[in-house]
Amino acid sequence: MEIPLYRQIQDMLTRQIQQGIYRLGDYLPSENELCRRFGITRTTARKALDEMQRNGFIERRHGKGSLVVERRKSLGLLNVKGFSEAVGQQVETIFLHRPGKREWLKNFPFTVPGNELCMECIHFERLRCVGKKPIILENNWLPAIGLPGFIGSEFIDGSFFKTLSQRYQIEIIGSEQELRALPAQPKISEALMIITGSPVLEISIRFSTSNPELHIYSLLYCNTATNPIGNSYFL
Amino acid sequence: MEIPLYRQIQDMLTRQIQQGIYRLGDYLPSENELCRRFGITRTTARKALDEMQRNGFIERRHGKGSLVVERRKSLGLLNVKGFSEAVGQQVETIFLHRPGKREWLKNFPFTVPGNELCMECIHFERLRCVGKKPIILENNWLPAIGLPGFIGSEFIDGSFFKTLSQRYQIEIIGSEQELRALPAQPKISEALMIITGSPVLEISIRFSTSNPELHIYSLLYCNTATNPIGNSYFL
DNA sequence: GCACGCAACTTGTACGTACATGTTATATTT
DNA sequence: AAATATAACATGTACGTACAAGTTGCGTGC
């Protein structure tokens, strides 16, 4: 008995949510139903559901059940749901460079583990726009590890993180960031269509994922004059 | 029986940590010890300790016990431990305005609930420096509610949040923020000793606390040219 | 038709037991 | 003296039971 029972139940239900078998607003099977189905006790079923609540997949409602909710996303500033909900308006995404194999970025603000540097590197660059106005220039790097078919496929609903979750069962579990207000360099000001030298917000992020071998590195340049970056977190 | 048993145990132990009865690196009483002391079952003791782990006060070590750790602090960018550890250098704090009763800030980026607007408002302004160089200009507002002796007393170890936790048992449980890169206005550039118009990072934060009636509002201006702002979070 | 009560569900709390597994210090053996 | 076994104690998992309390729909009675 290697993987705890509660963990097996938890993983199964989580996967079913990721695959859309249970959708947003659905209720999971009740504790007693899980007991019957899998021959476990309520203690074990509760533990599985408690963990899922802790991970933000469900909310438990006294007297009603376990409601599937949109996962708490704000691990750092780059929300998983994005941007689109952060600004609350119509968002358009333009690929300046589609996912492909590139060099690892020199002097990246965060350290890349040796085993990742040995792997090939996937990179893509996107421009996020609100009503035709470019707001964020976004660069992403990640090691080419355990992501068959990542290059060449479209993202699910245009979302990188949603694709990682649903196609590869990879969840974001943490992040480190650094923030700087800088004068826009020519290349950046051109992309964001602002005056060179006007203030932009640089955000460098190192995401940790449920695969301990896999980190994701992002470098963002934001025009916050029109759209401030929002972030929230609750225990 | 209003407050759950496990909650009473949890609150008691948490208070004892805040009061320094258990210190960083200490082990709390074991589950069985708690059972003996309070006449409860291990299920209840475990639930209390599990919650405390979830809240970041302790780490549970298999075979060893429940270790008191430094509370996970990074709820948002303004760390509770600060700044001092964020920049990892000698930090000096200068009060430009000591805590006193002032007006509520007009057009604050976050909404202030009516019951807080009715109360009087405490405000203070600090300048955080690293090696004589000013890095962050910090303004804080909060309603004058349940904080006897707040005005006029020194902060514990110079820390606002530590004072809230230890003197008033108020914990930060969440935050919302907005970030903007802006050209420094004269008043700000003067305080931060930079050129007027050069980029500064504005961070506006609304903290939620364990007292649902009490929010804390902060407005920061950061010179990120020399010291970037760091932030991290892990599940 | 409407209010009320109740049954049948849900989750929340708390009890008790058992065994697995990690940690450490002590006693025993080599 | 060093290696090994063991006992005592820690947390982790999982079983089973009981009752409290929130939610909902159905049926009864007014």
Short mmCIF file of C-alpha atoms (C1' of nucleotides) in Angstrom, two decimals:
data_model
loop_
_atom_site.label_atom_id
_atom_site.label_comp_id
_atom_site.label_asym_id
_atom_site.label_seq_id
_atom_site.Cartn_x
_atom_site.Cartn_y
_atom_site.Cartn_z
CA MET A 1 0.00 0.00 0.00
CA GLU A 2 2.09 2.87 -1.27
CA ILE A 3 -0.25 5.70 -2.20
CA PRO A 4 -2.72 6.44 0.60
CA LEU A 5 -6.31 5.58 -0.14
CA TYR A 6 -7.57 9.10 0.43
CA ARG A 7 -4.96 10.33 -2.02
CA GLN A 8 -6.13 7.92 -4.71
CA ILE A 9 -9.72 9.09 -4.32
CA GLN A 10 -8.56 12.72 -4.30
CA ASP A 11 -6.45 12.29 -7.44
CA MET A 12 -9.25 10.51 -9.26
CA LEU A 13 -11.81 13.20 -8.50
CA THR A 14 -9.33 15.96 -9.34
CA ARG A 15 -8.61 14.33 -12.69
CA GLN A 16 -12.32 14.03 -13.38
CA ILE A 17 -12.74 17.75 -12.75
CA GLN A 18 -9.79 18.54 -15.01
CA GLN A 19 -11.30 16.36 -17.73
CA GLY A 20 -14.65 18.08 -17.42
CA ILE A 21 -16.56 15.06 -16.13
CA TYR A 22 -17.55 17.29 -13.25
CA ARG A 23 -18.02 20.87 -14.34
CA LEU A 24 -18.08 24.20 -12.60
CA GLY A 25 -21.18 24.39 -10.39
CA ASP A 26 -21.65 20.61 -10.21
CA TYR A 27 -21.67 18.80 -6.90
CA LEU A 28 -19.30 15.88 -6.42
CA PRO A 29 -20.72 12.60 -5.07
CA SER A 30 -21.53 12.93 -1.39
CA GLU A 31 -19.27 11.47 1.28
CA ASN A 32 -21.60 8.53 1.84
CA GLU A 33 -21.88 7.93 -1.90
CA LEU A 34 -18.07 7.75 -2.13
CA CYS A 35 -18.07 5.31 0.80
CA ARG A 36 -20.51 3.03 -0.97
CA ARG A 37 -18.79 3.29 -4.32
CA PHE A 38 -15.26 2.61 -3.15
CA GLY A 39 -15.80 0.65 0.02
CA ILE A 40 -14.15 3.20 2.28
CA THR A 41 -15.15 4.93 5.48
CA ARG A 42 -16.35 8.50 5.79
CA THR A 43 -13.08 9.46 7.47
CA THR A 44 -11.21 8.59 4.28
CA ALA A 45 -13.74 10.19 1.95
CA ARG A 46 -13.72 13.37 4.06
CA LYS A 47 -9.92 13.50 4.03
CA ALA A 48 -9.90 13.31 0.23
CA LEU A 49 -12.52 16.06 -0.09
CA ASP A 50 -10.83 18.22 2.57
CA GLU A 51 -7.59 18.07 0.58
CA MET A 52 -9.41 19.02 -2.60
CA GLN A 53 -10.93 21.99 -0.83
CA ARG A 54 -7.49 22.97 0.40
CA ASN A 55 -6.25 22.81 -3.18
CA GLY A 56 -9.09 25.06 -4.26
CA PHE A 57 -10.96 22.67 -6.53
CA ILE A 58 -14.14 22.49 -4.48
CA GLU A 59 -16.07 24.31 -1.79
CA ARG A 60 -17.85 22.28 0.83
CA ARG A 61 -21.38 23.43 1.63
CA HIS A 62 -22.89 22.29 4.90
CA GLY A 63 -26.07 20.34 4.21
CA LYS A 64 -25.59 20.43 0.46
CA GLY A 65 -22.37 18.91 -0.79
CA SER A 66 -19.03 19.54 -2.43
CA LEU A 67 -19.36 22.21 -5.10
CA VAL A 68 -16.89 22.33 -7.97
CA VAL A 69 -15.57 25.89 -8.15
CA GLU A 70 -13.11 27.74 -10.28
CA ARG A 71 -9.74 26.99 -8.82
CA ARG A 72 -8.21 29.70 -6.68
CA LYS A 73 -5.82 31.04 -9.20
CA SER A 74 -3.89 33.90 -7.78
CA LEU A 75 -0.56 32.34 -7.08
CA GLY A 76 1.35 35.43 -7.77
CA LEU A 77 0.38 38.06 -10.19
CA LEU A 78 0.04 36.13 -13.38
CA ASN A 79 -3.29 34.52 -12.73
CA VAL A 80 -3.94 31.18 -14.29
CA LYS A 81 -7.31 32.32 -15.48
CA GLY A 82 -5.34 35.37 -16.55
CA PHE A 83 -5.53 38.51 -17.26
CA SER A 84 -8.83 38.17 -19.10
CA GLU A 85 -10.74 38.19 -15.83
CA ALA A 86 -8.22 40.49 -14.17
CA VAL A 87 -9.05 43.29 -16.55
CA GLY A 88 -12.65 42.16 -16.97
CA GLN A 89 -12.85 43.07 -20.62
CA GLN A 90 -12.45 41.57 -24.04
CA VAL A 91 -8.94 40.21 -24.33
CA GLU A 92 -7.08 39.35 -27.46
CA THR A 93 -3.86 37.38 -27.61
CA ILE A 94 -1.35 37.68 -30.42
CA PHE A 95 1.53 35.21 -30.74
CA LEU A 96 4.73 37.03 -31.66
CA HIS A 97 6.57 33.70 -31.44
CA ARG A 98 4.67 30.40 -31.34
CA PRO A 99 5.98 27.66 -29.01
CA GLY A 100 9.28 26.31 -30.32
CA LYS A 101 12.69 25.16 -29.17
CA ARG A 102 15.01 28.05 -28.29
CA GLU A 103 17.96 28.94 -26.14
CA TRP A 104 17.65 29.36 -22.39
CA LEU A 105 17.56 33.05 -21.53
CA LYS A 106 20.89 34.41 -20.31
CA ASN A 107 20.84 36.22 -16.96
CA PHE A 108 17.30 35.23 -16.16
CA PRO A 109 16.38 36.71 -12.77
CA PHE A 110 15.72 33.27 -11.26
CA THR A 111 18.03 30.29 -11.15
CA VAL A 112 17.27 27.39 -13.43
CA PRO A 113 18.13 23.94 -11.97
CA GLY A 114 20.88 22.04 -13.78
CA ASN A 115 18.63 19.21 -14.88
CA GLU A 116 16.39 21.71 -16.64
CA LEU A 117 19.30 23.50 -18.32
CA CYS A 118 20.35 20.14 -19.78
CA MET A 119 16.96 19.71 -21.40
CA GLU A 120 15.90 21.59 -24.47
CA CYS A 121 13.96 24.76 -23.88
CA ILE A 122 10.51 25.67 -25.14
CA HIS A 123 9.77 29.35 -25.56
CA PHE A 124 6.86 31.46 -26.74
CA GLU A 125 6.03 35.13 -26.77
CA ARG A 126 2.58 36.65 -26.66
CA LEU A 127 1.10 40.10 -26.70
CA ARG A 128 -2.06 40.49 -24.62
CA CYS A 129 -4.41 43.21 -25.76
CA VAL A 130 -7.57 44.83 -24.46
CA GLY A 131 -9.71 46.49 -27.10
CA LYS A 132 -6.88 46.58 -29.66
CA LYS A 133 -4.55 48.19 -27.10
CA PRO A 134 -1.51 46.05 -26.16
CA ILE A 135 -1.22 45.77 -22.37
CA ILE A 136 1.24 42.98 -21.60
CA LEU A 137 4.21 41.59 -23.49
CA GLU A 138 4.71 38.07 -22.19
CA ASN A 139 7.66 35.69 -22.59
CA ASN A 140 7.57 32.12 -21.29
CA TRP A 141 10.28 29.47 -21.04
CA LEU A 142 10.04 25.89 -19.84
CA PRO A 143 12.11 22.71 -20.21
CA ALA A 144 10.90 20.27 -22.85
CA ILE A 145 10.07 17.54 -20.37
CA GLY A 146 7.09 15.22 -20.45
CA LEU A 147 5.00 17.40 -22.71
CA PRO A 148 4.45 15.33 -25.86
CA GLY A 149 2.88 17.34 -28.65
CA PHE A 150 3.17 20.64 -26.85
CA ILE A 151 4.85 22.29 -29.81
CA GLY A 152 2.48 22.62 -32.70
CA SER A 153 -0.79 22.15 -30.79
CA GLU A 154 -3.14 24.97 -29.96
CA PHE A 155 -3.76 25.80 -26.30
CA ILE A 156 -7.10 24.75 -24.80
CA ASP A 157 -9.29 27.87 -24.85
CA GLY A 158 -6.10 29.78 -25.65
CA SER A 159 -4.88 29.23 -22.09
CA PHE A 160 -1.38 27.96 -21.37
CA PHE A 161 -2.12 26.93 -17.79
CA LYS A 162 -5.42 25.31 -18.66
CA THR A 163 -3.56 23.26 -21.26
CA LEU A 164 -0.97 22.16 -18.72
CA SER A 165 -3.71 21.16 -16.30
CA GLN A 166 -6.08 19.37 -18.64
CA ARG A 167 -3.69 17.87 -21.18
CA TYR A 168 -0.74 17.03 -18.92
CA GLN A 169 -2.21 17.06 -15.36
CA ILE A 170 0.35 19.66 -14.31
CA GLU A 171 -0.81 22.14 -11.67
CA ILE A 172 0.84 25.33 -10.53
CA ILE A 173 1.68 25.02 -6.84
CA GLY A 174 3.84 28.04 -6.17
CA SER A 175 5.69 31.00 -7.53
CA GLU A 176 8.45 33.48 -6.86
CA GLN A 177 8.43 36.86 -8.46
CA GLU A 178 10.36 40.06 -8.77
CA LEU A 179 8.82 43.37 -9.72
CA ARG A 180 10.44 46.42 -11.16
CA ALA A 181 9.16 49.70 -12.51
CA LEU A 182 11.43 50.52 -15.46
CA PRO A 183 11.62 52.93 -18.36
CA ALA A 184 10.44 51.09 -21.47
CA GLN A 185 13.22 49.98 -23.80
CA PRO A 186 12.68 50.57 -27.52
CA LYS A 187 11.77 46.95 -28.31
CA ILE A 188 9.22 46.87 -25.50
CA SER A 189 7.76 50.31 -26.07
CA GLU A 190 7.29 49.42 -29.71
CA ALA A 191 5.37 46.25 -28.88
CA LEU A 192 3.24 48.00 -26.27
CA MET A 193 2.82 51.08 -28.47
CA ILE A 194 3.93 53.54 -25.83
CA ILE A 195 6.59 56.21 -25.68
CA THR A 196 10.10 54.85 -25.18
CA GLY A 197 11.21 55.56 -21.64
CA SER A 198 7.74 55.78 -20.09
CA PRO A 199 7.24 53.56 -17.01
CA VAL A 200 6.48 49.88 -17.52
CA LEU A 201 6.12 47.18 -14.91
CA GLU A 202 8.49 44.24 -15.31
CA ILE A 203 7.40 41.03 -13.61
CA SER A 204 9.70 38.02 -13.61
CA ILE A 205 8.15 34.83 -12.32
CA ARG A 206 9.39 31.36 -11.54
CA PHE A 207 6.47 28.95 -11.21
CA SER A 208 6.72 25.65 -9.39
CA THR A 209 4.48 22.87 -10.62
CA SER A 210 3.18 19.55 -9.38
CA ASN A 211 6.06 18.02 -11.35
CA PRO A 212 9.10 18.85 -9.20
CA GLU A 213 11.34 18.61 -12.29
CA LEU A 214 9.39 21.25 -14.13
CA HIS A 215 9.48 24.98 -13.50
CA ILE A 216 8.04 27.66 -15.72
CA TYR A 217 9.76 30.99 -16.21
CA SER A 218 7.91 34.08 -17.29
CA LEU A 219 9.01 37.61 -18.04
CA LEU A 220 6.27 40.18 -18.43
CA TYR A 221 6.24 43.83 -19.40
CA CYS A 222 3.02 45.62 -18.51
CA ASN A 223 1.62 48.96 -19.52
CA THR A 224 -0.10 49.75 -16.23
CA ALA A 225 -1.01 53.32 -17.17
CA THR A 226 -4.36 52.22 -18.54
CA ASN A 227 -4.80 48.82 -16.88
CA PRO A 228 -3.32 48.25 -13.42
CA ILE A 229 -2.32 44.72 -12.47
CA GLY A 230 -4.51 43.23 -9.79
CA ASN A 231 -3.82 40.42 -7.39
CA SER A 232 -5.57 38.94 -4.40
CA TYR A 233 -5.19 36.08 -2.05
CA PHE A 234 -7.22 34.61 0.76
CA LEU A 235 -6.52 31.82 3.16
CA MET B 1 -21.35 23.95 22.74
CA GLU B 2 -20.79 26.87 20.41
CA ILE B 3 -17.13 26.94 19.48
CA PRO B 4 -15.88 23.52 18.32
CA LEU B 5 -13.50 21.81 20.68
CA TYR B 6 -10.73 21.53 18.10
CA ARG B 7 -11.07 25.25 17.48
CA GLN B 8 -10.65 26.04 21.17
CA ILE B 9 -7.47 23.98 21.35
CA GLN B 10 -6.22 25.53 18.10
CA ASP B 11 -6.89 29.08 19.30
CA MET B 12 -5.23 28.43 22.64
CA LEU B 13 -2.07 27.03 21.07
CA THR B 14 -2.00 29.81 18.48
CA ARG B 15 -2.28 32.42 21.21
CA GLN B 16 0.52 30.76 23.13
CA ILE B 17 2.75 30.97 20.06
CA GLN B 18 1.86 34.62 19.56
CA GLN B 19 2.66 35.31 23.20
CA GLY B 20 6.01 33.59 22.92
CA ILE B 21 5.20 30.71 25.29
CA TYR B 22 6.20 28.47 22.42
CA ARG B 23 9.00 29.95 20.36
CA LEU B 24 10.36 29.38 16.89
CA GLY B 25 11.95 25.94 16.74
CA ASP B 26 10.04 24.58 19.74
CA TYR B 27 7.83 21.53 19.45
CA LEU B 28 4.23 21.80 20.61
CA PRO B 29 2.88 19.11 22.96
CA SER B 30 2.35 15.85 21.09
CA GLU B 31 -1.09 14.70 20.04
CA ASN B 32 -1.27 12.19 22.87
CA GLU B 33 -0.09 14.78 25.37
CA LEU B 34 -2.90 17.10 24.26
CA CYS B 35 -5.36 14.22 24.63
CA ARG B 36 -4.26 13.61 28.22
CA ARG B 37 -4.19 17.29 29.13
CA PHE B 38 -7.58 18.25 27.78
CA GLY B 39 -9.46 14.97 27.84
CA ILE B 40 -10.00 14.82 24.10
CA THR B 41 -9.39 12.16 21.46
CA ARG B 42 -6.56 12.15 18.97
CA THR B 43 -8.98 12.95 16.17
CA THR B 44 -9.73 16.29 17.83
CA ALA B 45 -6.12 17.05 18.70
CA ARG B 46 -5.07 16.24 15.13
CA LYS B 47 -7.76 18.47 13.67
CA ALA B 48 -6.53 21.38 15.80
CA LEU B 49 -2.89 20.81 14.76
CA ASP B 50 -3.85 20.27 11.10
CA GLU B 51 -5.59 23.63 11.07
CA MET B 52 -2.56 25.29 12.64
CA GLN B 53 -0.37 23.79 9.95
CA ARG B 54 -2.78 25.06 7.32
CA ASN B 55 -2.50 28.50 8.86
CA GLY B 56 1.26 28.29 8.69
CA PHE B 57 2.08 28.38 12.40
CA ILE B 58 3.57 24.90 12.62
CA GLU B 59 5.07 22.15 10.50
CA ARG B 60 4.26 18.57 11.36
CA ARG B 61 7.22 16.20 11.35
CA HIS B 62 6.52 12.50 11.09
CA GLY B 63 7.96 10.75 14.12
CA LYS B 64 9.03 13.98 15.77
CA GLY B 65 6.22 16.40 16.48
CA SER B 66 4.72 19.76 15.61
CA LEU B 67 7.45 22.32 15.03
CA VAL B 68 6.74 26.00 15.52
CA VAL B 69 7.89 27.81 12.37
CA GLU B 70 7.93 31.34 11.12
CA ARG B 71 4.50 31.96 9.75
CA ARG B 72 4.14 31.90 6.00
CA LYS B 73 3.99 35.59 5.43
CA SER B 74 3.72 36.38 1.81
CA LEU B 75 0.09 37.28 1.49
CA GLY B 76 0.64 39.72 -1.23
CA LEU B 77 3.69 41.74 -1.78
CA LEU B 78 4.01 43.53 1.48
CA ASN B 79 5.37 40.73 3.55
CA VAL B 80 4.55 40.72 7.20
CA LYS B 81 8.14 40.06 8.05
CA GLY B 82 8.77 42.78 5.55
CA PHE B 83 10.88 44.19 3.54
CA SER B 84 13.80 43.67 5.89
CA GLU B 85 14.11 40.05 4.84
CA ALA B 86 12.89 40.77 1.33
CA VAL B 87 15.89 42.95 0.61
CA GLY B 88 18.14 40.97 2.95
CA GLN B 89 20.05 43.95 4.19
CA GLN B 90 20.10 46.43 7.00
CA VAL B 91 16.80 48.27 7.02
CA GLU B 92 16.00 51.54 8.66
CA THR B 93 12.51 52.92 9.17
CA ILE B 94 11.76 56.62 9.51
CA PHE B 95 8.35 57.83 10.61
CA LEU B 96 7.26 60.83 8.55
CA HIS B 97 3.95 60.80 10.41
CA ARG B 98 3.50 58.77 13.61
CA PRO B 99 0.16 56.97 14.12
CA GLY B 100 -2.61 59.49 14.72
CA LYS B 101 -6.23 60.18 13.84
CA ARG B 102 -6.65 61.57 10.33
CA GLU B 103 -9.11 61.75 7.49
CA TRP B 104 -9.94 58.75 5.34
CA LEU B 105 -8.12 58.97 2.01
CA LYS B 106 -10.29 60.22 -0.81
CA ASN B 107 -10.40 58.04 -3.95
CA PHE B 108 -8.53 55.16 -2.36
CA PRO B 109 -8.27 52.37 -4.98
CA PHE B 110 -10.22 49.95 -2.78
CA THR B 111 -13.66 50.42 -1.30
CA VAL B 112 -13.91 51.03 2.43
CA PRO B 113 -17.00 49.46 4.09
CA GLY B 114 -19.53 51.92 5.58
CA ASN B 115 -19.02 50.77 9.14
CA GLU B 116 -15.30 51.54 8.84
CA LEU B 117 -15.91 54.97 7.28
CA CYS B 118 -18.08 55.81 10.30
CA MET B 119 -15.21 55.06 12.66
CA GLU B 120 -12.30 57.37 13.10
CA CYS B 121 -9.25 56.66 11.00
CA ILE B 122 -5.71 55.95 12.13
CA HIS B 123 -2.94 56.84 9.71
CA PHE B 124 0.82 56.69 9.67
CA GLU B 125 3.52 57.22 7.08
CA ARG B 126 6.94 55.61 7.03
CA LEU B 127 10.00 55.71 4.86
CA ARG B 128 11.87 52.41 4.57
CA CYS B 129 15.56 52.72 3.84
CA VAL B 130 18.40 50.38 2.96
CA GLY B 131 21.83 51.72 3.79
CA LYS B 132 20.64 55.33 4.05
CA LYS B 133 18.91 55.04 0.67
CA PRO B 134 15.10 55.43 0.81
CA ILE B 135 13.41 52.55 -1.02
CA ILE B 136 9.73 52.58 -0.08
CA LEU B 137 7.37 55.34 0.95
CA GLU B 138 4.58 53.68 2.88
CA ASN B 139 1.17 54.99 3.94
CA ASN B 140 -1.22 53.00 6.11
CA TRP B 141 -4.83 53.62 7.12
CA LEU B 142 -7.08 51.60 9.41
CA PRO B 143 -10.28 52.21 11.36
CA ALA B 144 -9.82 52.96 15.07
CA ILE B 145 -11.59 49.81 16.21
CA GLY B 146 -10.61 47.58 19.13
CA LEU B 147 -7.03 48.77 19.28
CA PRO B 148 -6.68 50.39 22.73
CA GLY B 149 -3.40 52.21 23.15
CA PHE B 150 -2.41 51.84 19.50
CA ILE B 151 -1.70 55.54 19.15
CA GLY B 152 1.27 56.55 21.21
CA SER B 153 2.79 53.09 21.72
CA GLU B 154 5.85 51.89 19.89
CA PHE B 155 5.51 48.89 17.57
CA ILE B 156 6.90 45.55 18.78
CA ASP B 157 10.31 45.19 17.11
CA GLY B 158 9.28 48.11 14.92
CA SER B 159 6.81 45.86 13.09
CA PHE B 160 3.22 46.93 12.53
CA PHE B 161 1.95 43.43 11.75
CA LYS B 162 3.82 41.84 14.62
CA THR B 163 2.18 44.37 16.92
CA LEU B 164 -1.27 43.55 15.56
CA SER B 165 -0.63 39.84 16.05
CA GLN B 166 0.95 39.88 19.48
CA ARG B 167 -0.80 42.82 21.14
CA TYR B 168 -4.26 42.48 19.63
CA GLN B 169 -4.41 38.89 18.28
CA ILE B 170 -5.23 40.19 14.81
CA GLU B 171 -3.91 38.12 11.91
CA ILE B 172 -3.73 38.99 8.25
CA ILE B 173 -5.85 36.49 6.33
CA GLY B 174 -5.98 37.96 2.87
CA SER B 175 -5.20 40.85 0.59
CA GLU B 176 -6.14 42.52 -2.65
CA GLN B 177 -3.66 44.66 -4.49
CA GLU B 178 -3.22 46.83 -7.50
CA LEU B 179 0.11 47.60 -9.09
CA ARG B 180 1.10 50.44 -11.33
CA ALA B 181 4.35 51.68 -12.77
CA LEU B 182 4.10 55.46 -12.67
CA PRO B 183 6.31 58.49 -13.14
CA ALA B 184 7.25 59.79 -9.70
CA GLN B 185 5.34 62.87 -8.58
CA PRO B 186 7.37 65.64 -6.93
CA LYS B 187 6.32 64.79 -3.37
CA ILE B 188 7.23 61.14 -3.89
CA SER B 189 10.45 61.68 -5.79
CA GLU B 190 11.56 64.05 -3.05
CA ALA B 191 10.96 61.47 -0.32
CA LEU B 192 12.64 58.70 -2.32
CA MET B 193 15.45 61.02 -3.46
CA ILE B 194 15.05 60.23 -7.14
CA ILE B 195 14.46 62.31 -10.22
CA THR B 196 10.89 63.51 -10.62
CA GLY B 197 9.22 61.55 -13.40
CA SER B 198 11.43 58.47 -13.17
CA PRO B 199 9.50 55.17 -12.83
CA VAL B 200 8.21 54.15 -9.40
CA LEU B 201 6.06 51.19 -8.50
CA GLU B 202 2.77 52.05 -6.80
CA ILE B 203 1.21 49.25 -4.77
CA SER B 204 -2.19 49.74 -3.21
CA ILE B 205 -3.27 47.00 -0.83
CA ARG B 206 -6.41 46.17 1.07
CA PHE B 207 -5.68 43.64 3.81
CA SER B 208 -8.37 41.49 5.37
CA THR B 209 -7.81 40.46 8.97
CA SER B 210 -9.16 37.88 11.40
CA ASN B 211 -11.46 40.63 12.62
CA PRO B 212 -14.04 40.89 9.81
CA GLU B 213 -14.78 44.49 10.81
CA LEU B 214 -11.18 45.53 10.34
CA HIS B 215 -9.38 46.08 7.07
CA ILE B 216 -6.02 47.72 6.60
CA TYR B 217 -5.28 49.93 3.64
CA SER B 218 -1.77 50.58 2.40
CA LEU B 219 -0.36 52.68 -0.37
CA LEU B 220 3.28 52.16 -1.24
CA TYR B 221 5.67 53.87 -3.61
CA CYS B 222 8.79 51.87 -4.36
CA ASN B 223 12.06 52.76 -5.97
CA THR B 224 12.66 49.44 -7.70
CA ALA B 225 15.66 50.61 -9.69
CA THR B 226 18.05 49.51 -6.96
CA ASN B 227 15.90 47.04 -4.99
CA PRO B 228 13.27 45.02 -6.83
CA ILE B 229 10.22 43.90 -4.89
CA GLY B 230 10.08 40.16 -4.34
CA ASN B 231 7.14 37.94 -3.60
CA SER B 232 6.58 34.24 -3.36
CA TYR B 233 3.91 31.84 -2.39
CA PHE B 234 3.62 28.12 -2.01
CA LEU B 235 0.67 25.88 -1.30
"C1'" DG C 1 -53.63 27.60 -1.35
"C1'" DC C 2 -50.51 27.91 2.24
"C1'" DA C 3 -48.04 26.88 6.38
"C1'" DC C 4 -46.06 23.54 8.94
"C1'" DG C 5 -43.68 19.41 10.14
"C1'" DC C 6 -41.10 15.63 9.00
"C1'" DA C 7 -38.16 12.48 6.53
"C1'" DA C 8 -34.17 11.93 4.02
"C1'" DC C 9 -30.47 13.71 2.55
"C1'" DT C 10 -26.08 16.58 3.17
"C1'" DT C 11 -21.68 18.13 5.90
"C1'" DG C 12 -19.55 19.09 10.76
"C1'" DT C 13 -17.86 17.45 15.10
"C1'" DA C 14 -16.28 14.00 18.29
"C1'" DC C 15 -15.88 9.85 20.16
"C1'" DG C 16 -12.87 5.15 20.15
"C1'" DT C 17 -9.65 1.62 18.07
"C1'" DA C 18 -5.89 -0.39 15.36
"C1'" DC C 19 -1.83 -0.68 12.90
"C1'" DA C 20 1.99 1.44 9.89
"C1'" DT C 21 5.93 4.14 9.85
"C1'" DG C 22 9.46 7.63 11.15
"C1'" DT C 23 12.70 9.18 15.21
"C1'" DT C 24 15.48 8.77 19.09
"C1'" DA C 25 17.74 7.23 23.07
"C1'" DT C 26 18.99 3.31 25.60
"C1'" DA C 27 20.45 -1.27 26.28
"C1'" DT C 28 22.54 -5.17 24.28
"C1'" DT C 29 25.61 -7.55 21.47
"C1'" DT C 30 29.76 -8.02 18.88
"C1'" DA D 1 34.37 1.12 21.18
"C1'" DA D 2 31.30 0.37 17.60
"C1'" DA D 3 27.45 -1.76 15.57
"C1'" DT D 4 22.90 -3.55 16.38
"C1'" DA D 5 18.55 -4.45 18.38
"C1'" DT D 6 14.79 -2.69 20.99
"C1'" DA D 7 11.53 0.11 23.48
"C1'" DA D 8 9.11 4.29 23.72
"C1'" DC D 9 7.13 7.84 21.52
"C1'" DA D 10 6.07 10.73 17.54
"C1'" DT D 11 2.82 11.35 13.38
"C1'" DG D 12 0.10 9.04 9.27
"C1'" DT D 13 -3.61 6.23 7.70
"C1'" DA D 14 -7.91 3.80 8.15
"C1'" DC D 15 -11.32 1.52 10.26
"C1'" DG D 16 -16.21 2.17 12.84
"C1'" DT D 17 -19.89 4.78 15.46
"C1'" DA D 18 -22.82 8.57 17.06
"C1'" DC D 19 -25.03 12.74 17.14
"C1'" DA D 20 -25.47 17.86 15.69
"C1'" DA D 21 -26.93 20.85 12.27
"C1'" DG D 22 -27.94 22.80 7.50
"C1'" DT D 23 -30.93 21.82 3.13
"C1'" DT D 24 -34.64 20.21 0.49
"C1'" DG D 25 -38.79 18.25 -1.01
"C1'" DC D 26 -42.89 15.96 0.07
"C1'" DG D 27 -47.11 15.31 2.38
"C1'" DT D 28 -50.28 16.44 5.89
"C1'" DG D 29 -53.44 19.53 8.01
"C1'" DC D 30 -55.46 23.88 8.39
#
